Amino acid sequence: MERLNSKLYLQNCYIIKENERLRKKAQILNQENQQLLFELKQKLSKTKNSNGSNQGNNNNLSSSSSASGQS
């Protein structure tokens, strides 16, 4: 019985260490994911701003030349 308890205790210790290792890895991956998401949002925001200003100019030109009022 004591031998079984010792074996289970060692297995439990191994599982706890593995869990801690995986938790740290998950935290690092989550941080990397958050950073990449932030960078992607910044790039998309810059793209929208540059496209938005160009489209705004194009929309003004097309709406002034057409009387239909459709964009």
PDB file of C-alpha atoms in Angstrom:
ATOM      1  CA  MET A   1       0.000   0.000   0.000  1.00  0.00           C
ATOM      2  CA  GLU A   2       2.818   2.363   0.930  1.00  0.00           C
ATOM      3  CA  ARG A   3       4.597   1.554  -2.322  1.00  0.00           C
ATOM      4  CA  LEU A   4       1.459   2.372  -4.311  1.00  0.00           C
ATOM      5  CA  ASN A   5       1.110   5.682  -2.475  1.00  0.00           C
ATOM      6  CA  SER A   6       4.731   6.554  -3.252  1.00  0.00           C
ATOM      7  CA  LYS A   7       4.238   5.709  -6.914  1.00  0.00           C
ATOM      8  CA  LEU A   8       1.052   7.797  -7.108  1.00  0.00           C
ATOM      9  CA  TYR A   9       2.768  10.660  -5.308  1.00  0.00           C
ATOM     10  CA  LEU A  10       5.630  10.653  -7.828  1.00  0.00           C
ATOM     11  CA  GLN A  11       3.168  10.545 -10.722  1.00  0.00           C
ATOM     12  CA  ASN A  12       1.296  13.452  -9.181  1.00  0.00           C
ATOM     13  CA  CYS A  13       4.519  15.452  -8.814  1.00  0.00           C
ATOM     14  CA  TYR A  14       5.377  14.765 -12.450  1.00  0.00           C
ATOM     15  CA  ILE A  15       1.893  15.858 -13.572  1.00  0.00           C
ATOM     16  CA  ILE A  16       2.118  19.056 -11.516  1.00  0.00           C
ATOM     17  CA  LYS A  17       5.514  19.942 -13.019  1.00  0.00           C
ATOM     18  CA  GLU A  18       4.269  19.194 -16.526  1.00  0.00           C
ATOM     19  CA  ASN A  19       1.181  21.306 -15.862  1.00  0.00           C
ATOM     20  CA  GLU A  20       3.342  24.236 -14.719  1.00  0.00           C
ATOM     21  CA  ARG A  21       5.546  23.889 -17.809  1.00  0.00           C
ATOM     22  CA  LEU A  22       2.527  23.839 -20.117  1.00  0.00           C
ATOM     23  CA  ARG A  23       0.935  26.772 -18.291  1.00  0.00           C
ATOM     24  CA  LYS A  24       4.089  28.867 -18.782  1.00  0.00           C
ATOM     25  CA  LYS A  25       4.208  27.875 -22.447  1.00  0.00           C
ATOM     26  CA  ALA A  26       0.533  28.812 -22.855  1.00  0.00           C
ATOM     27  CA  GLN A  27       1.160  32.199 -21.241  1.00  0.00           C
ATOM     28  CA  ILE A  28       4.069  32.887 -23.602  1.00  0.00           C
ATOM     29  CA  LEU A  29       2.008  31.846 -26.630  1.00  0.00           C
ATOM     30  CA  ASN A  30      -0.868  34.021 -25.449  1.00  0.00           C
ATOM     31  CA  GLN A  31       1.455  37.028 -25.090  1.00  0.00           C
ATOM     32  CA  GLU A  32       2.853  36.430 -28.574  1.00  0.00           C
ATOM     33  CA  ASN A  33      -0.687  36.095 -29.933  1.00  0.00           C
ATOM     34  CA  GLN A  34      -1.777  39.339 -28.278  1.00  0.00           C
ATOM     35  CA  GLN A  35       1.275  41.156 -29.687  1.00  0.00           C
ATOM     36  CA  LEU A  36       0.629  39.835 -33.199  1.00  0.00           C
ATOM     37  CA  LEU A  37      -3.044  40.785 -32.952  1.00  0.00           C
ATOM     38  CA  PHE A  38      -2.077  44.290 -31.834  1.00  0.00           C
ATOM     39  CA  GLU A  39       0.344  44.652 -34.762  1.00  0.00           C
ATOM     40  CA  LEU A  40      -2.274  43.351 -37.210  1.00  0.00           C
ATOM     41  CA  LYS A  41      -4.866  45.813 -35.915  1.00  0.00           C
ATOM     42  CA  GLN A  42      -2.361  48.656 -36.289  1.00  0.00           C
ATOM     43  CA  LYS A  43      -1.594  47.661 -39.885  1.00  0.00           C
ATOM     44  CA  LEU A  44      -5.290  47.332 -40.707  1.00  0.00           C
ATOM     45  CA  SER A  45      -5.970  50.700 -39.115  1.00  0.00           C
ATOM     46  CA  LYS A  46      -3.216  52.333 -41.184  1.00  0.00           C
ATOM     47  CA  THR A  47      -4.531  50.636 -44.321  1.00  0.00           C
ATOM     48  CA  LYS A  48      -8.094  51.784 -43.609  1.00  0.00           C
ATOM     49  CA  ASN A  49      -6.920  55.326 -42.944  1.00  0.00           C
ATOM     50  CA  SER A  50      -4.895  55.531 -46.143  1.00  0.00           C
ATOM     51  CA  ASN A  51      -7.627  53.818 -48.198  1.00  0.00           C
ATOM     52  CA  GLY A  52     -10.330  55.841 -46.484  1.00  0.00           C
ATOM     53  CA  SER A  53      -8.719  59.144 -47.401  1.00  0.00           C
ATOM     54  CA  ASN A  54      -8.203  57.995 -50.995  1.00  0.00           C
ATOM     55  CA  GLN A  55     -11.742  56.643 -51.230  1.00  0.00           C
ATOM     56  CA  GLY A  56     -13.084  59.818 -49.704  1.00  0.00           C
ATOM     57  CA  ASN A  57     -11.451  61.812 -52.482  1.00  0.00           C
ATOM     58  CA  ASN A  58     -12.704  59.356 -55.095  1.00  0.00           C
ATOM     59  CA  ASN A  59     -16.221  59.417 -53.666  1.00  0.00           C
ATOM     60  CA  ASN A  60     -16.285  63.217 -53.750  1.00  0.00           C
ATOM     61  CA  LEU A  61     -15.231  63.194 -57.386  1.00  0.00           C
ATOM     62  CA  SER A  62     -17.701  60.508 -58.435  1.00  0.00           C
ATOM     63  CA  SER A  63     -20.626  62.006 -56.528  1.00  0.00           C
ATOM     64  CA  SER A  64     -20.020  65.443 -57.971  1.00  0.00           C
ATOM     65  CA  SER A  65     -19.914  64.019 -61.499  1.00  0.00           C
ATOM     66  CA  SER A  66     -23.028  61.837 -61.101  1.00  0.00           C
ATOM     67  CA  ALA A  67     -26.433  63.156 -60.213  1.00  0.00           C
ATOM     68  CA  SER A  68     -27.764  59.766 -59.084  1.00  0.00           C
ATOM     69  CA  GLY A  69     -26.344  60.090 -55.551  1.00  0.00           C
ATOM     70  CA  GLN A  70     -25.207  56.439 -55.433  1.00  0.00           C
ATOM     71  CA  SER A  71     -21.765  55.656 -54.015  1.00  0.00           C
TER      72      SER A  71
END
